[in-house]
PDB file of C-alpha atoms in Angstrom:
ATOM      1  CA  MET A   1     108.013  71.042  91.314  1.00  0.00           C
ATOM      2  CA  ASP A   2     111.226  69.021  90.853  1.00  0.00           C
ATOM      3  CA  ARG A   3     114.006  71.083  89.236  1.00  0.00           C
ATOM      4  CA  ILE A   4     117.596  70.032  88.069  1.00  0.00           C
ATOM      5  CA  PHE A   5     120.342  72.601  88.225  1.00  0.00           C
ATOM      6  CA  HIS A   6     123.468  72.326  86.157  1.00  0.00           C
ATOM      7  CA  TYR A   7     126.695  74.356  87.085  1.00  0.00           C
ATOM      8  CA  GLN A   8     130.259  74.310  85.530  1.00  0.00           C
ATOM      9  CA  ILE A   9     132.772  74.959  88.177  1.00  0.00           C
ATOM     10  CA  THR A  10     135.156  78.052  87.652  1.00  0.00           C
ATOM     11  CA  GLU A  11     138.687  78.725  88.515  1.00  0.00           C
ATOM     12  CA  ASN A  12     137.628  81.023  91.294  1.00  0.00           C
ATOM     13  CA  GLU A  13     135.369  78.187  92.802  1.00  0.00           C
ATOM     14  CA  ARG A  14     138.095  75.447  92.904  1.00  0.00           C
ATOM     15  CA  GLY A  15     138.443  74.045  96.132  1.00  0.00           C
ATOM     16  CA  THR A  16     135.026  75.003  97.572  1.00  0.00           C
ATOM     17  CA  THR A  17     133.330  72.356  99.241  1.00  0.00           C
ATOM     18  CA  VAL A  18     130.018  71.090  97.821  1.00  0.00           C
ATOM     19  CA  LEU A  19     128.048  72.204 100.822  1.00  0.00           C
ATOM     20  CA  ASP A  20     129.594  75.836 100.829  1.00  0.00           C
ATOM     21  CA  PHE A  21     128.910  76.251  97.140  1.00  0.00           C
ATOM     22  CA  LEU A  22     125.207  75.423  97.531  1.00  0.00           C
ATOM     23  CA  ARG A  23     124.909  77.680 100.427  1.00  0.00           C
ATOM     24  CA  LYS A  24     126.237  80.429  98.319  1.00  0.00           C
ATOM     25  CA  LYS A  25     123.651  79.530  95.727  1.00  0.00           C
ATOM     26  CA  GLY A  26     120.959  80.006  98.447  1.00  0.00           C
ATOM     27  CA  PHE A  27     120.292  76.454  99.398  1.00  0.00           C
ATOM     28  CA  SER A  28     119.063  76.859 103.163  1.00  0.00           C
ATOM     29  CA  ARG A  29     119.884  74.297 105.834  1.00  0.00           C
ATOM     30  CA  HIS A  30     116.115  73.136 105.517  1.00  0.00           C
ATOM     31  CA  ILE A  31     116.720  72.273 101.904  1.00  0.00           C
ATOM     32  CA  LEU A  32     119.821  70.797 102.390  1.00  0.00           C
ATOM     33  CA  SER A  33     118.280  68.484 104.873  1.00  0.00           C
ATOM     34  CA  SER A  34     115.467  67.671 102.716  1.00  0.00           C
ATOM     35  CA  MET A  35     118.017  66.651  99.915  1.00  0.00           C
ATOM     36  CA  LYS A  36     119.655  63.933 102.102  1.00  0.00           C
ATOM     37  CA  ALA A  37     116.981  61.224 101.433  1.00  0.00           C
ATOM     38  CA  ASP A  38     117.614  61.479  97.600  1.00  0.00           C
ATOM     39  CA  LYS A  39     120.843  59.609  97.011  1.00  0.00           C
ATOM     40  CA  GLU A  40     121.288  60.961  93.470  1.00  0.00           C
ATOM     41  CA  ALA A  41     120.682  64.624  94.540  1.00  0.00           C
ATOM     42  CA  LEU A  42     124.532  65.561  93.875  1.00  0.00           C
ATOM     43  CA  THR A  43     126.697  64.320  91.002  1.00  0.00           C
ATOM     44  CA  ARG A  44     130.157  65.500  89.920  1.00  0.00           C
ATOM     45  CA  ASN A  45     130.835  64.789  86.413  1.00  0.00           C
ATOM     46  CA  GLY A  46     128.150  61.768  86.575  1.00  0.00           C
ATOM     47  CA  GLN A  47     129.309  60.592  89.724  1.00  0.00           C
ATOM     48  CA  ARG A  48     127.774  60.943  93.329  1.00  0.00           C
ATOM     49  CA  ILE A  49     129.508  63.383  95.253  1.00  0.00           C
ATOM     50  CA  GLY A  50     129.271  64.205  99.152  1.00  0.00           C
ATOM     51  CA  GLY A  51     128.610  67.466 100.618  1.00  0.00           C
ATOM     52  CA  ARG A  52     132.205  67.781 102.213  1.00  0.00           C
ATOM     53  CA  GLU A  53     134.079  67.117  98.829  1.00  0.00           C
ATOM     54  CA  GLN A  54     135.683  69.816  97.037  1.00  0.00           C
ATOM     55  CA  LEU A  55     134.818  71.012  93.708  1.00  0.00           C
ATOM     56  CA  LEU A  56     137.614  71.391  91.003  1.00  0.00           C
ATOM     57  CA  ALA A  57     137.732  73.861  88.005  1.00  0.00           C
ATOM     58  CA  GLY A  58     136.004  72.516  85.064  1.00  0.00           C
ATOM     59  CA  ASP A  59     133.726  70.180  87.032  1.00  0.00           C
ATOM     60  CA  TYR A  60     130.254  69.742  85.726  1.00  0.00           C
ATOM     61  CA  PHE A  61     128.192  69.584  89.061  1.00  0.00           C
ATOM     62  CA  ARG A  62     124.525  68.704  88.974  1.00  0.00           C
ATOM     63  CA  VAL A  63     121.954  69.169  91.757  1.00  0.00           C
ATOM     64  CA  ARG A  64     118.552  67.553  91.830  1.00  0.00           C
ATOM     65  CA  LEU A  65     115.931  69.249  93.927  1.00  0.00           C
ATOM     66  CA  LEU A  66     112.897  67.107  94.540  1.00  0.00           C
ATOM     67  CA  GLU A  67     109.655  68.435  95.721  1.00  0.00           C
ATOM     68  CA  THR A  68     109.109  67.500  99.483  1.00  0.00           C
ATOM     69  CA  VAL A  69     106.106  69.605 100.545  1.00  0.00           C
ATOM     70  CA  ASP A  70     102.350  68.723  99.915  1.00  0.00           C
ATOM     71  CA  SER A  71      99.878  71.254  98.402  1.00  0.00           C
ATOM     72  CA  ASP A  72      98.408  71.941 101.845  1.00  0.00           C
ATOM     73  CA  GLY A  73      95.241  70.562 100.783  1.00  0.00           C
ATOM     74  CA  ILE A  74      94.399  73.516  98.118  1.00  0.00           C
ATOM     75  CA  ILE A  75      91.750  72.512  95.600  1.00  0.00           C
ATOM     76  CA  PRO A  76      92.642  73.066  91.980  1.00  0.00           C
ATOM     77  CA  VAL A  77      90.195  75.407  90.324  1.00  0.00           C
ATOM     78  CA  SER A  78      90.592  76.312  86.809  1.00  0.00           C
ATOM     79  CA  MET A  79      90.327  80.181  86.354  1.00  0.00           C
ATOM     80  CA  PRO A  80      91.738  83.008  84.205  1.00  0.00           C
ATOM     81  CA  LEU A  81      94.895  84.122  85.297  1.00  0.00           C
ATOM     82  CA  SER A  82      96.929  87.131  84.134  1.00  0.00           C
ATOM     83  CA  ILE A  83     100.441  85.499  83.735  1.00  0.00           C
ATOM     84  CA  LEU A  84     103.183  88.306  82.879  1.00  0.00           C
ATOM     85  CA  TYR A  85     106.289  86.217  83.233  1.00  0.00           C
ATOM     86  CA  GLU A  86     107.055  82.349  83.540  1.00  0.00           C
ATOM     87  CA  ASP A  87     109.991  80.063  83.872  1.00  0.00           C
ATOM     88  CA  GLU A  88     111.023  77.101  85.609  1.00  0.00           C
ATOM     89  CA  ASP A  89     111.689  78.967  88.739  1.00  0.00           C
ATOM     90  CA  ILE A  90     109.075  81.697  89.243  1.00  0.00           C
ATOM     91  CA  LEU A  91     105.693  82.934  88.131  1.00  0.00           C
ATOM     92  CA  VAL A  92     104.599  86.665  87.934  1.00  0.00           C
ATOM     93  CA  ILE A  93     100.965  87.441  87.931  1.00  0.00           C
ATOM     94  CA  ASN A  94      98.783  90.589  87.695  1.00  0.00           C
ATOM     95  CA  LYS A  95      96.119  89.815  90.373  1.00  0.00           C
ATOM     96  CA  PRO A  96      92.436  91.153  90.008  1.00  0.00           C
ATOM     97  CA  ALA A  97      90.411  92.763  92.581  1.00  0.00           C
ATOM     98  CA  ASP A  98      88.207  90.559  94.818  1.00  0.00           C
ATOM     99  CA  MET A  99      90.442  87.570  94.645  1.00  0.00           C
ATOM    100  CA  PRO A 100      91.953  86.517  98.061  1.00  0.00           C
ATOM    101  CA  VAL A 101      95.569  85.148  97.553  1.00  0.00           C
ATOM    102  CA  HIS A 102      95.353  82.284 100.100  1.00  0.00           C
ATOM    103  CA  PRO A 103      92.300  79.984 101.088  1.00  0.00           C
ATOM    104  CA  SER A 104      90.636  80.932 104.398  1.00  0.00           C
ATOM    105  CA  ILE A 105      87.208  80.459 105.908  1.00  0.00           C
ATOM    106  CA  GLY A 106      84.382  81.183 103.504  1.00  0.00           C
ATOM    107  CA  ASN A 107      87.358  81.409 100.689  1.00  0.00           C
ATOM    108  CA  TYR A 108      88.224  77.663  99.793  1.00  0.00           C
ATOM    109  CA  THR A 109      87.874  77.643  96.109  1.00  0.00           C
ATOM    110  CA  ASN A 110      88.235  81.344  94.941  1.00  0.00           C
ATOM    111  CA  THR A 111      91.472  82.118  95.803  1.00  0.00           C
ATOM    112  CA  LEU A 112      94.891  82.947  93.319  1.00  0.00           C
ATOM    113  CA  ALA A 113      96.356  79.574  95.345  1.00  0.00           C
ATOM    114  CA  ASN A 114      93.427  77.649  93.765  1.00  0.00           C
ATOM    115  CA  GLY A 115      93.852  79.035  90.370  1.00  0.00           C
ATOM    116  CA  VAL A 116      97.633  78.672  90.419  1.00  0.00           C
ATOM    117  CA  ALA A 117      97.270  74.982  91.698  1.00  0.00           C
ATOM    118  CA  ALA A 118      94.939  74.130  88.495  1.00  0.00           C
ATOM    119  CA  TYR A 119      97.304  75.880  86.031  1.00  0.00           C
ATOM    120  CA  LEU A 120     100.416  74.012  87.223  1.00  0.00           C
ATOM    121  CA  ASP A 121      98.586  70.587  87.502  1.00  0.00           C
ATOM    122  CA  ALA A 122      97.263  71.050  83.960  1.00  0.00           C
ATOM    123  CA  LYS A 123     101.210  71.545  82.904  1.00  0.00           C
ATOM    124  CA  GLY A 124     102.210  68.484  85.272  1.00  0.00           C
ATOM    125  CA  GLU A 125     104.038  70.769  87.423  1.00  0.00           C
ATOM    126  CA  HIS A 126     102.765  69.865  90.967  1.00  0.00           C
ATOM    127  CA  SER A 127     104.114  72.539  93.594  1.00  0.00           C
ATOM    128  CA  PRO A 128     102.885  73.841  96.950  1.00  0.00           C
ATOM    129  CA  PHE A 129     101.499  77.622  96.639  1.00  0.00           C
ATOM    130  CA  ARG A 130     104.942  79.740  97.551  1.00  0.00           C
ATOM    131  CA  CYS A 131     103.820  83.435  97.560  1.00  0.00           C
ATOM    132  CA  ILE A 132     106.430  86.044  98.045  1.00  0.00           C
ATOM    133  CA  ASN A 133     104.515  89.112  98.336  1.00  0.00           C
ATOM    134  CA  ARG A 134     100.997  88.830  99.451  1.00  0.00           C
ATOM    135  CA  LEU A 135      98.517  90.956  98.489  1.00  0.00           C
ATOM    136  CA  ASP A 136      95.099  91.865 100.175  1.00  0.00           C
ATOM    137  CA  ARG A 137      91.976  90.521  98.556  1.00  0.00           C
ATOM    138  CA  ASP A 138      90.966  93.971  96.768  1.00  0.00           C
ATOM    139  CA  THR A 139      94.488  95.160  96.001  1.00  0.00           C
ATOM    140  CA  THR A 140      95.237  94.550  92.352  1.00  0.00           C
ATOM    141  CA  GLY A 141      98.369  94.091  90.588  1.00  0.00           C
ATOM    142  CA  LEU A 142     101.741  92.392  90.667  1.00  0.00           C
ATOM    143  CA  ILE A 143     102.653  89.253  92.826  1.00  0.00           C
ATOM    144  CA  VAL A 144     105.530  86.941  92.377  1.00  0.00           C
ATOM    145  CA  LEU A 145     105.509  83.297  93.156  1.00  0.00           C
ATOM    146  CA  ALA A 146     108.085  80.809  93.448  1.00  0.00           C
ATOM    147  CA  LYS A 147     107.819  77.307  91.995  1.00  0.00           C
ATOM    148  CA  HIS A 148     110.209  75.447  94.181  1.00  0.00           C
ATOM    149  CA  ALA A 149     112.037  75.577  97.531  1.00  0.00           C
ATOM    150  CA  LEU A 150     115.207  77.302  96.199  1.00  0.00           C
ATOM    151  CA  SER A 151     113.562  80.116  94.488  1.00  0.00           C
ATOM    152  CA  ALA A 152     111.500  80.734  97.285  1.00  0.00           C
ATOM    153  CA  ALA A 153     114.344  80.593  99.932  1.00  0.00           C
ATOM    154  CA  VAL A 154     116.307  83.221  97.594  1.00  0.00           C
ATOM    155  CA  LEU A 155     113.368  85.563  97.145  1.00  0.00           C
ATOM    156  CA  SER A 156     112.402  85.323 100.814  1.00  0.00           C
ATOM    157  CA  GLN A 157     115.665  86.647 101.773  1.00  0.00           C
ATOM    158  CA  ALA A 158     115.824  89.126  99.161  1.00  0.00           C
ATOM    159  CA  MET A 159     112.386  90.397 100.348  1.00  0.00           C
ATOM    160  CA  ARG A 160     113.698  90.548 104.162  1.00  0.00           C
ATOM    161  CA  SER A 161     116.785  92.273 102.909  1.00  0.00           C
ATOM    162  CA  ARG A 162     114.719  94.851 100.817  1.00  0.00           C
ATOM    163  CA  GLU A 163     116.086  93.769  97.741  1.00  0.00           C
ATOM    164  CA  ILE A 164     112.734  93.388  96.140  1.00  0.00           C
ATOM    165  CA  HIS A 165     111.518  96.700  95.172  1.00  0.00           C
ATOM    166  CA  ARG A 166     107.691  97.382  95.022  1.00  0.00           C
ATOM    167  CA  THR A 167     105.794 100.562  93.579  1.00  0.00           C
ATOM    168  CA  TYR A 168     102.069 100.946  94.207  1.00  0.00           C
ATOM    169  CA  GLN A 169      99.626 103.508  93.001  1.00  0.00           C
ATOM    170  CA  ALA A 170      96.622 104.565  95.105  1.00  0.00           C
ATOM    171  CA  PHE A 171      94.044 107.131  95.107  1.00  0.00           C
ATOM    172  CA  ALA A 172      93.724 109.020  98.740  1.00  0.00           C
ATOM    173  CA  LEU A 173      91.101 111.240 100.053  1.00  0.00           C
ATOM    174  CA  GLY A 174      92.109 114.933  99.995  1.00  0.00           C
ATOM    175  CA  GLU A 175      94.981 117.028  98.607  1.00  0.00           C
ATOM    176  CA  THR A 176      98.202 115.281  99.665  1.00  0.00           C
ATOM    177  CA  ALA A 177     101.489 116.899  99.769  1.00  0.00           C
ATOM    178  CA  ALA A 178     103.938 116.677  96.725  1.00  0.00           C
ATOM    179  CA  SER A 179     105.895 114.008  98.356  1.00  0.00           C
ATOM    180  CA  GLY A 180     106.697 112.676 101.735  1.00  0.00           C
ATOM    181  CA  THR A 181     107.837 109.831 103.990  1.00  0.00           C
ATOM    182  CA  ILE A 182     105.762 108.131 106.659  1.00  0.00           C
ATOM    183  CA  ASP A 183     107.932 106.582 109.519  1.00  0.00           C
ATOM    184  CA  ALA A 184     105.504 105.256 111.951  1.00  0.00           C
ATOM    185  CA  PRO A 185     105.415 101.805 113.527  1.00  0.00           C
ATOM    186  CA  ILE A 186     102.636  99.409 112.908  1.00  0.00           C
ATOM    187  CA  ALA A 187     101.052  96.867 115.357  1.00  0.00           C
ATOM    188  CA  ARG A 188      97.827  94.819 115.260  1.00  0.00           C
ATOM    189  CA  LEU A 189      95.034  96.629 116.793  1.00  0.00           C
ATOM    190  CA  ASN A 190      94.086  95.449 120.354  1.00  0.00           C
ATOM    191  CA  GLY A 191      90.912  93.131 120.168  1.00  0.00           C
ATOM    192  CA  SER A 192      90.981  92.842 116.443  1.00  0.00           C
ATOM    193  CA  LEU A 193      92.485  89.796 114.215  1.00  0.00           C
ATOM    194  CA  ILE A 194      92.711  92.030 111.058  1.00  0.00           C
ATOM    195  CA  GLN A 195      92.966  95.671 111.990  1.00  0.00           C
ATOM    196  CA  ARG A 196      96.366  97.316 112.291  1.00  0.00           C
ATOM    197  CA  THR A 197      97.258 100.630 113.812  1.00  0.00           C
ATOM    198  CA  VAL A 198     100.129 102.962 114.156  1.00  0.00           C
ATOM    199  CA  ASP A 199     101.702 102.206 117.614  1.00  0.00           C
ATOM    200  CA  PHE A 200     104.795 103.973 118.761  1.00  0.00           C
ATOM    201  CA  ALA A 201     105.110 102.040 122.070  1.00  0.00           C
ATOM    202  CA  SER A 202     104.805  98.406 120.602  1.00  0.00           C
ATOM    203  CA  GLY A 203     104.494  98.767 116.734  1.00  0.00           C
ATOM    204  CA  GLU A 204     107.237  97.214 114.159  1.00  0.00           C
ATOM    205  CA  ARG A 205     109.228 100.001 112.220  1.00  0.00           C
ATOM    206  CA  SER A 206     107.273 100.898 109.021  1.00  0.00           C
ATOM    207  CA  VAL A 207     108.365 103.241 106.398  1.00  0.00           C
ATOM    208  CA  THR A 208     106.334 104.283 103.300  1.00  0.00           C
ATOM    209  CA  HIS A 209     107.501 107.031 100.756  1.00  0.00           C
ATOM    210  CA  TYR A 210     105.012 108.564  98.392  1.00  0.00           C
ATOM    211  CA  ARG A 211     104.918 111.384  95.787  1.00  0.00           C
ATOM    212  CA  THR A 212     101.846 112.848  94.381  1.00  0.00           C
ATOM    213  CA  LEU A 213     100.967 112.365  90.579  1.00  0.00           C
ATOM    214  CA  ALA A 214      97.863 114.292  90.360  1.00  0.00           C
ATOM    215  CA  HIS A 215      95.076 116.047  92.333  1.00  0.00           C
ATOM    216  CA  CYS A 216      91.597 114.936  91.156  1.00  0.00           C
ATOM    217  CA  SER A 217      88.957 116.733  92.757  1.00  0.00           C
ATOM    218  CA  VAL A 218      88.682 115.731  96.295  1.00  0.00           C
ATOM    219  CA  PHE A 219      91.436 113.050  96.153  1.00  0.00           C
ATOM    220  CA  SER A 220      94.838 112.685  94.860  1.00  0.00           C
ATOM    221  CA  HIS A 221      96.562 110.080  92.801  1.00  0.00           C
ATOM    222  CA  LEU A 222      99.528 108.787  94.296  1.00  0.00           C
ATOM    223  CA  GLU A 223     102.817 106.717  93.716  1.00  0.00           C
ATOM    224  CA  LEU A 224     104.190 104.922  96.864  1.00  0.00           C
ATOM    225  CA  ASN A 225     107.375 102.937  97.811  1.00  0.00           C
ATOM    226  CA  LEU A 226     107.708 100.538 100.549  1.00  0.00           C
ATOM    227  CA  GLU A 227     110.776 100.423 102.674  1.00  0.00           C
ATOM    228  CA  THR A 228     109.092  97.971 104.869  1.00  0.00           C
ATOM    229  CA  GLY A 229     106.376  95.496 104.385  1.00  0.00           C
ATOM    230  CA  ARG A 230     104.010  95.402 107.089  1.00  0.00           C
ATOM    231  CA  THR A 231     100.318  94.137 106.789  1.00  0.00           C
ATOM    232  CA  HIS A 232      97.981  97.045 105.328  1.00  0.00           C
ATOM    233  CA  GLN A 233     101.163  99.249 105.627  1.00  0.00           C
ATOM    234  CA  ILE A 234      99.902 101.729 102.898  1.00  0.00           C
ATOM    235  CA  ARG A 235      96.237 101.644 104.061  1.00  0.00           C
ATOM    236  CA  VAL A 236      97.311 102.130 107.788  1.00  0.00           C
ATOM    237  CA  HIS A 237      99.986 105.019 106.834  1.00  0.00           C
ATOM    238  CA  MET A 238      97.798 106.896 104.526  1.00  0.00           C
ATOM    239  CA  ALA A 239      94.881 107.016 107.227  1.00  0.00           C
ATOM    240  CA  TYR A 240      97.358 108.193 109.830  1.00  0.00           C
ATOM    241  CA  ILE A 241      98.423 111.080 107.767  1.00  0.00           C
ATOM    242  CA  GLY A 242      94.900 112.147 107.269  1.00  0.00           C
ATOM    243  CA  HIS A 243      94.503 110.855 103.622  1.00  0.00           C
ATOM    244  CA  PRO A 244      92.953 107.445 103.721  1.00  0.00           C
ATOM    245  CA  LEU A 245      92.544 105.376 100.591  1.00  0.00           C
ATOM    246  CA  LEU A 246      89.211 105.680  98.475  1.00  0.00           C
ATOM    247  CA  GLY A 247      86.982 102.536  99.337  1.00  0.00           C
ATOM    248  CA  ASP A 248      88.842 101.518 102.096  1.00  0.00           C
ATOM    249  CA  THR A 249      86.098 100.450 104.447  1.00  0.00           C
ATOM    250  CA  LEU A 250      88.450  99.338 107.197  1.00  0.00           C
ATOM    251  CA  TYR A 251      90.604 102.539 107.660  1.00  0.00           C
ATOM    252  CA  ASN A 252      88.583 105.181 105.763  1.00  0.00           C
ATOM    253  CA  LYS A 253      85.369 106.356 107.817  1.00  0.00           C
ATOM    254  CA  THR A 254      84.111 107.768 104.660  1.00  0.00           C
ATOM    255  CA  PRO A 255      85.245 105.216 101.948  1.00  0.00           C
ATOM    256  CA  GLY A 256      82.744 106.938  99.328  1.00  0.00           C
ATOM    257  CA  THR A 257      81.577 104.940  96.281  1.00  0.00           C
ATOM    258  CA  PHE A 258      84.674 102.988  95.164  1.00  0.00           C
ATOM    259  CA  PRO A 259      83.932  99.451  95.601  1.00  0.00           C
ATOM    260  CA  ARG A 260      87.265  98.656  96.931  1.00  0.00           C
ATOM    261  CA  GLN A 261      90.323 100.269  98.343  1.00  0.00           C
ATOM    262  CA  ALA A 262      91.985 102.057  95.421  1.00  0.00           C
ATOM    263  CA  LEU A 263      95.481 100.412  95.615  1.00  0.00           C
ATOM    264  CA  HIS A 264      97.584  98.577  92.785  1.00  0.00           C
ATOM    265  CA  SER A 265     100.762  96.909  93.052  1.00  0.00           C
ATOM    266  CA  ALA A 266     102.266  98.612  89.829  1.00  0.00           C
ATOM    267  CA  SER A 267     105.722  97.568  89.516  1.00  0.00           C
ATOM    268  CA  LEU A 268     108.218  94.873  90.953  1.00  0.00           C
ATOM    269  CA  SER A 269     111.899  94.839  90.520  1.00  0.00           C
ATOM    270  CA  PHE A 270     114.312  92.143  91.905  1.00  0.00           C
ATOM    271  CA  VAL A 271     117.220  89.950  90.680  1.00  0.00           C
ATOM    272  CA  HIS A 272     116.038  86.400  89.465  1.00  0.00           C
ATOM    273  CA  PRO A 273     116.754  83.752  92.065  1.00  0.00           C
ATOM    274  CA  ILE A 274     118.532  81.470  89.887  1.00  0.00           C
ATOM    275  CA  THR A 275     119.985  83.155  86.901  1.00  0.00           C
ATOM    276  CA  GLY A 276     120.895  86.548  88.798  1.00  0.00           C
ATOM    277  CA  GLU A 277     119.454  88.337  85.731  1.00  0.00           C
ATOM    278  CA  PRO A 278     117.528  91.937  86.832  1.00  0.00           C
ATOM    279  CA  LEU A 279     113.964  91.704  86.404  1.00  0.00           C
ATOM    280  CA  ASN A 280     111.315  94.372  86.031  1.00  0.00           C
ATOM    281  CA  PHE A 281     107.555  94.077  85.699  1.00  0.00           C
ATOM    282  CA  HIS A 282     105.044  96.706  85.236  1.00  0.00           C
ATOM    283  CA  ALA A 283     101.231  96.538  85.455  1.00  0.00           C
ATOM    284  CA  PRO A 284      98.901  99.231  84.151  1.00  0.00           C
ATOM    285  CA  LEU A 285      96.125 100.681  86.480  1.00  0.00           C
ATOM    286  CA  PRO A 286      93.035  98.447  86.341  1.00  0.00           C
ATOM    287  CA  GLU A 287      90.136  99.782  84.498  1.00  0.00           C
ATOM    288  CA  ASP A 288      88.146 100.854  87.914  1.00  0.00           C
ATOM    289  CA  MET A 289      91.230 102.810  88.690  1.00  0.00           C
ATOM    290  CA  GLN A 290      91.895 104.388  85.459  1.00  0.00           C
ATOM    291  CA  ASN A 291      88.367 105.751  85.345  1.00  0.00           C
ATOM    292  CA  LEU A 292      89.071 107.802  88.440  1.00  0.00           C
ATOM    293  CA  LEU A 293      91.450 109.608  86.281  1.00  0.00           C
ATOM    294  CA  THR A 294      88.690 110.724  83.614  1.00  0.00           C
TER     295      THR A 294
END
């Protein structure tokens, strides 16, 4: 999606070069390189300006960011979307179960990416699918998408810097401790393209914090916070400590009758990539997980 940014240069920013100013705003080297083809990308007080020129206090600095990435062949497919927040820069969606995030073999038209493509196309906002926090097919809850390259770059850096705070709720087999921290490295399981395992020899550092909200018959209701973001982290860690998630056919040898892994992305907190405003989003437990509490 094309995006135009307007800045008024402050006294504290006086003397900053255009390139340094943009880097501080989160414009990556790749984005700056892609902007070179657009001769009207940078203007100061209505006049073109070069990247090495200095900005002056009171300047009105305009930046035009044109979309240069294609849609990767994602087919737009209209479908219901639970959009919790939207502006020019981001989308926050409450994803249902049984919905893959990205297209893959056997899932070409039933993914979140297909639905978002159709939604944006209908608004005339053509943009590639830029997902910041990916969820498994059967994990429900909050997911944030970037509408353009700058918001994607800023949010991706925030994710790497652990500045996007994610809270999950889950139901795990057995009676868990009141709280705990699982610090165990995770690696891909030998011979599998999908499954992960705790591997202290070659795994990447992975840390999950949890607290027990309630004990329900033969399982426990948990709140979990991720310090790192490895694939299947919560599912692997809970199985590792002997409390696999209900319905998790990959890591629970006795998954029971729950139709999917009982995992929900309940809250997301982060700073808006453009405005700097703190944002907090919450999604209630889906109905199937709520029913486990009755």
